[in-house]
PDB file of C-alpha atoms in Angstrom:
ATOM      1  CA  UNK A   1     103.845 111.277  97.393  1.00 74.00           C
ATOM      2  CA  UNK A   2     104.147 107.501  97.678  1.00 87.00           C
ATOM      3  CA  UNK A   3     101.091 105.751  96.335  1.00 94.00           C
ATOM      4  CA  UNK A   4     100.113 102.181  97.149  1.00 96.00           C
ATOM      5  CA  UNK A   5      97.158 100.697  95.311  1.00 96.00           C
ATOM      6  CA  UNK A   6      95.557  97.437  96.405  1.00 97.00           C
ATOM      7  CA  UNK A   7      93.488  95.242  94.147  1.00 97.00           C
ATOM      8  CA  UNK A   8      91.974  91.781  94.118  1.00 97.00           C
ATOM      9  CA  UNK A   9      89.444  92.006  96.909  1.00 98.00           C
ATOM     10  CA  UNK A  10      85.936  90.672  96.593  1.00 98.00           C
ATOM     11  CA  UNK A  11      83.424  88.109  97.768  1.00 98.00           C
ATOM     12  CA  UNK A  12      84.505  84.505  98.168  1.00 98.00           C
ATOM     13  CA  UNK A  13      83.000  81.410  99.772  1.00 98.00           C
ATOM     14  CA  UNK A  14      84.558  79.787 102.841  1.00 98.00           C
ATOM     15  CA  UNK A  15      87.398  77.519 101.804  1.00 98.00           C
ATOM     16  CA  UNK A  16      88.057  79.553  98.693  1.00 98.00           C
ATOM     17  CA  UNK A  17      91.120  81.492  97.635  1.00 98.00           C
ATOM     18  CA  UNK A  18      91.850  85.082  96.753  1.00 98.00           C
ATOM     19  CA  UNK A  19      94.958  86.948  95.674  1.00 98.00           C
ATOM     20  CA  UNK A  20      95.570  90.550  96.685  1.00 98.00           C
ATOM     21  CA  UNK A  21      98.107  92.758  94.948  1.00 98.00           C
ATOM     22  CA  UNK A  22      99.699  96.017  96.014  1.00 97.00           C
ATOM     23  CA  UNK A  23     101.281  98.200  93.358  1.00 96.00           C
ATOM     24  CA  UNK A  24     103.731 100.897  94.436  1.00 94.00           C
ATOM     25  CA  UNK A  25     104.288 104.138  92.565  1.00 93.00           C
ATOM     26  CA  UNK A  26     108.051 103.812  92.831  1.00 85.00           C
ATOM     27  CA  UNK A  27     110.701 101.150  93.318  1.00 85.00           C
ATOM     28  CA  UNK A  28     110.007  98.954  96.311  1.00 84.00           C
ATOM     29  CA  UNK A  29     113.745  98.960  97.004  1.00 81.00           C
ATOM     30  CA  UNK A  30     112.867 102.216  98.764  1.00 82.00           C
ATOM     31  CA  UNK A  31     111.145 100.240 101.506  1.00 91.00           C
ATOM     32  CA  UNK A  32     112.665  98.070 104.220  1.00 94.00           C
ATOM     33  CA  UNK A  33     109.476  96.107 104.643  1.00 95.00           C
ATOM     34  CA  UNK A  34     106.120  95.741 102.996  1.00 96.00           C
ATOM     35  CA  UNK A  35     103.146  94.371 104.840  1.00 97.00           C
ATOM     36  CA  UNK A  36      99.492  93.534 104.682  1.00 98.00           C
ATOM     37  CA  UNK A  37      97.207  94.619 107.502  1.00 98.00           C
ATOM     38  CA  UNK A  38      93.504  94.088 107.920  1.00 98.00           C
ATOM     39  CA  UNK A  39      90.732  95.709 109.883  1.00 98.00           C
ATOM     40  CA  UNK A  40      87.292  94.307 110.522  1.00 97.00           C
ATOM     41  CA  UNK A  41      84.404  96.537 111.667  1.00 92.00           C
ATOM     42  CA  UNK A  42      84.789  97.403 115.339  1.00 94.00           C
ATOM     43  CA  UNK A  43      88.190  95.742 115.489  1.00 96.00           C
ATOM     44  CA  UNK A  44      91.722  97.084 115.767  1.00 97.00           C
ATOM     45  CA  UNK A  45      93.862  96.978 112.661  1.00 97.00           C
ATOM     46  CA  UNK A  46      96.164  93.961 112.793  1.00 97.00           C
ATOM     47  CA  UNK A  47      99.270  92.826 110.979  1.00 98.00           C
ATOM     48  CA  UNK A  48      98.572  89.885 108.694  1.00 98.00           C
ATOM     49  CA  UNK A  49     101.867  89.340 106.897  1.00 98.00           C
ATOM     50  CA  UNK A  50     105.169  91.121 106.371  1.00 98.00           C
ATOM     51  CA  UNK A  51     108.114  90.690 104.039  1.00 97.00           C
ATOM     52  CA  UNK A  52     111.411  92.523 104.499  1.00 95.00           C
ATOM     53  CA  UNK A  53     113.836  93.714 101.861  1.00 91.00           C
ATOM     54  CA  UNK A  54     115.961  90.694 102.759  1.00 92.00           C
ATOM     55  CA  UNK A  55     113.120  88.294 102.086  1.00 93.00           C
ATOM     56  CA  UNK A  56     112.227  87.383 105.655  1.00 96.00           C
ATOM     57  CA  UNK A  57     108.523  86.850 106.265  1.00 98.00           C
ATOM     58  CA  UNK A  58     106.253  86.986 109.264  1.00 98.00           C
ATOM     59  CA  UNK A  59     102.615  85.964 109.598  1.00 98.00           C
ATOM     60  CA  UNK A  60      99.885  86.322 112.138  1.00 98.00           C
ATOM     61  CA  UNK A  61      99.165  83.024 113.867  1.00 98.00           C
ATOM     62  CA  UNK A  62      95.615  83.128 112.571  1.00 98.00           C
ATOM     63  CA  UNK A  63      96.749  82.986 108.937  1.00 98.00           C
ATOM     64  CA  UNK A  64      99.960  80.981 109.153  1.00 98.00           C
ATOM     65  CA  UNK A  65      99.855  78.045 106.789  1.00 98.00           C
ATOM     66  CA  UNK A  66      97.030  79.568 104.761  1.00 98.00           C
ATOM     67  CA  UNK A  67      98.463  82.870 103.506  1.00 98.00           C
ATOM     68  CA  UNK A  68     101.640  83.599 101.578  1.00 98.00           C
ATOM     69  CA  UNK A  69     103.307  86.962 100.979  1.00 98.00           C
ATOM     70  CA  UNK A  70     105.706  87.639  98.132  1.00 97.00           C
ATOM     71  CA  UNK A  71     107.278  90.576  96.341  1.00 94.00           C
ATOM     72  CA  UNK A  72     108.227  91.227  92.751  1.00 92.00           C
ATOM     73  CA  UNK A  73     110.843  93.959  92.636  1.00 88.00           C
ATOM     74  CA  UNK A  74     110.727  94.237  88.856  1.00 90.00           C
ATOM     75  CA  UNK A  75     107.006  94.969  88.943  1.00 92.00           C
ATOM     76  CA  UNK A  76     107.064  97.002  92.167  1.00 94.00           C
ATOM     77  CA  UNK A  77     104.358  94.822  93.652  1.00 95.00           C
ATOM     78  CA  UNK A  78     103.696  92.765  96.740  1.00 96.00           C
ATOM     79  CA  UNK A  79     101.158  89.965  96.703  1.00 98.00           C
ATOM     80  CA  UNK A  80      99.132  88.248  99.395  1.00 98.00           C
ATOM     81  CA  UNK A  81      97.889  84.810  98.379  1.00 98.00           C
ATOM     82  CA  UNK A  82      95.033  83.764 100.651  1.00 98.00           C
ATOM     83  CA  UNK A  83      93.893  80.152 100.720  1.00 98.00           C
ATOM     84  CA  UNK A  84      91.366  78.233 102.812  1.00 98.00           C
ATOM     85  CA  UNK A  85      89.564  81.442 103.613  1.00 98.00           C
ATOM     86  CA  UNK A  86      87.329  81.640 106.661  1.00 98.00           C
ATOM     87  CA  UNK A  87      84.501  84.039 107.534  1.00 98.00           C
ATOM     88  CA  UNK A  88      86.736  85.551 110.210  1.00 97.00           C
ATOM     89  CA  UNK A  89      89.112  86.670 107.457  1.00 98.00           C
ATOM     90  CA  UNK A  90      86.491  89.195 106.375  1.00 98.00           C
ATOM     91  CA  UNK A  91      88.011  92.670 106.633  1.00 98.00           C
ATOM     92  CA  UNK A  92      89.418  95.581 104.714  1.00 98.00           C
ATOM     93  CA  UNK A  93      92.967  94.697 103.757  1.00 98.00           C
ATOM     94  CA  UNK A  94      95.611  97.420 103.576  1.00 98.00           C
ATOM     95  CA  UNK A  95      99.048  97.493 102.014  1.00 97.00           C
ATOM     96  CA  UNK A  96     101.811  99.143 104.039  1.00 97.00           C
ATOM     97  CA  UNK A  97     105.358 100.170 103.144  1.00 96.00           C
ATOM     98  CA  UNK A  98     107.982 101.021 105.767  1.00 94.00           C
ATOM     99  CA  UNK A  99     111.175 103.054 105.665  1.00 91.00           C
ATOM    100  CA  UNK A 100     112.824 101.911 108.874  1.00 89.00           C
ATOM    101  CA  UNK A 101     115.502 104.608 109.132  1.00 88.00           C
ATOM    102  CA  UNK A 102     113.011 107.451 109.266  1.00 88.00           C
ATOM    103  CA  UNK A 103     110.157 105.494 110.778  1.00 88.00           C
ATOM    104  CA  UNK A 104     107.986 106.541 107.865  1.00 90.00           C
ATOM    105  CA  UNK A 105     105.268 104.308 106.554  1.00 92.00           C
ATOM    106  CA  UNK A 106     102.678 104.576 103.838  1.00 95.00           C
ATOM    107  CA  UNK A 107      99.250 103.069 103.364  1.00 96.00           C
ATOM    108  CA  UNK A 108      97.069 102.050 100.495  1.00 97.00           C
ATOM    109  CA  UNK A 109      93.367 102.809 100.339  1.00 97.00           C
ATOM    110  CA  UNK A 110      92.338  99.283 101.273  1.00 97.00           C
ATOM    111  CA  UNK A 111      90.417  96.555  99.515  1.00 98.00           C
ATOM    112  CA  UNK A 112      87.407  94.718 100.919  1.00 98.00           C
ATOM    113  CA  UNK A 113      87.554  90.957 101.381  1.00 98.00           C
ATOM    114  CA  UNK A 114      84.307  89.245 102.312  1.00 98.00           C
ATOM    115  CA  UNK A 115      84.199  85.519 103.058  1.00 98.00           C
ATOM    116  CA  UNK A 116      80.630  84.302 103.178  1.00 97.00           C
ATOM    117  CA  UNK A 117      78.389  81.573 101.856  1.00 93.00           C
TER     118      UNK A 117
END
């Protein structure tokens, strides 16, 4: 019954920026962590960035220094700001919400990010 809806994907040139948003259907206080994953064709889905309910963040080495994750509890959203984009960032990006106690997690439908000249 939890719905996560991503938005903000699209086509961008290398070196450009893009902002992805994930809107949750209920209070994000429900979740212990919210994350962004991505999956390129033929590749395994990988964790890009994570933010916990306490505000701690974690990033994949490949995006550290270029991407930022943040959450807005009042708006029930989590945002991924992507800067200095590279062609290898091309993938479908998915929002994920985790309830640690039960081990339950929820996924959005994904949004396509294409970095190409």
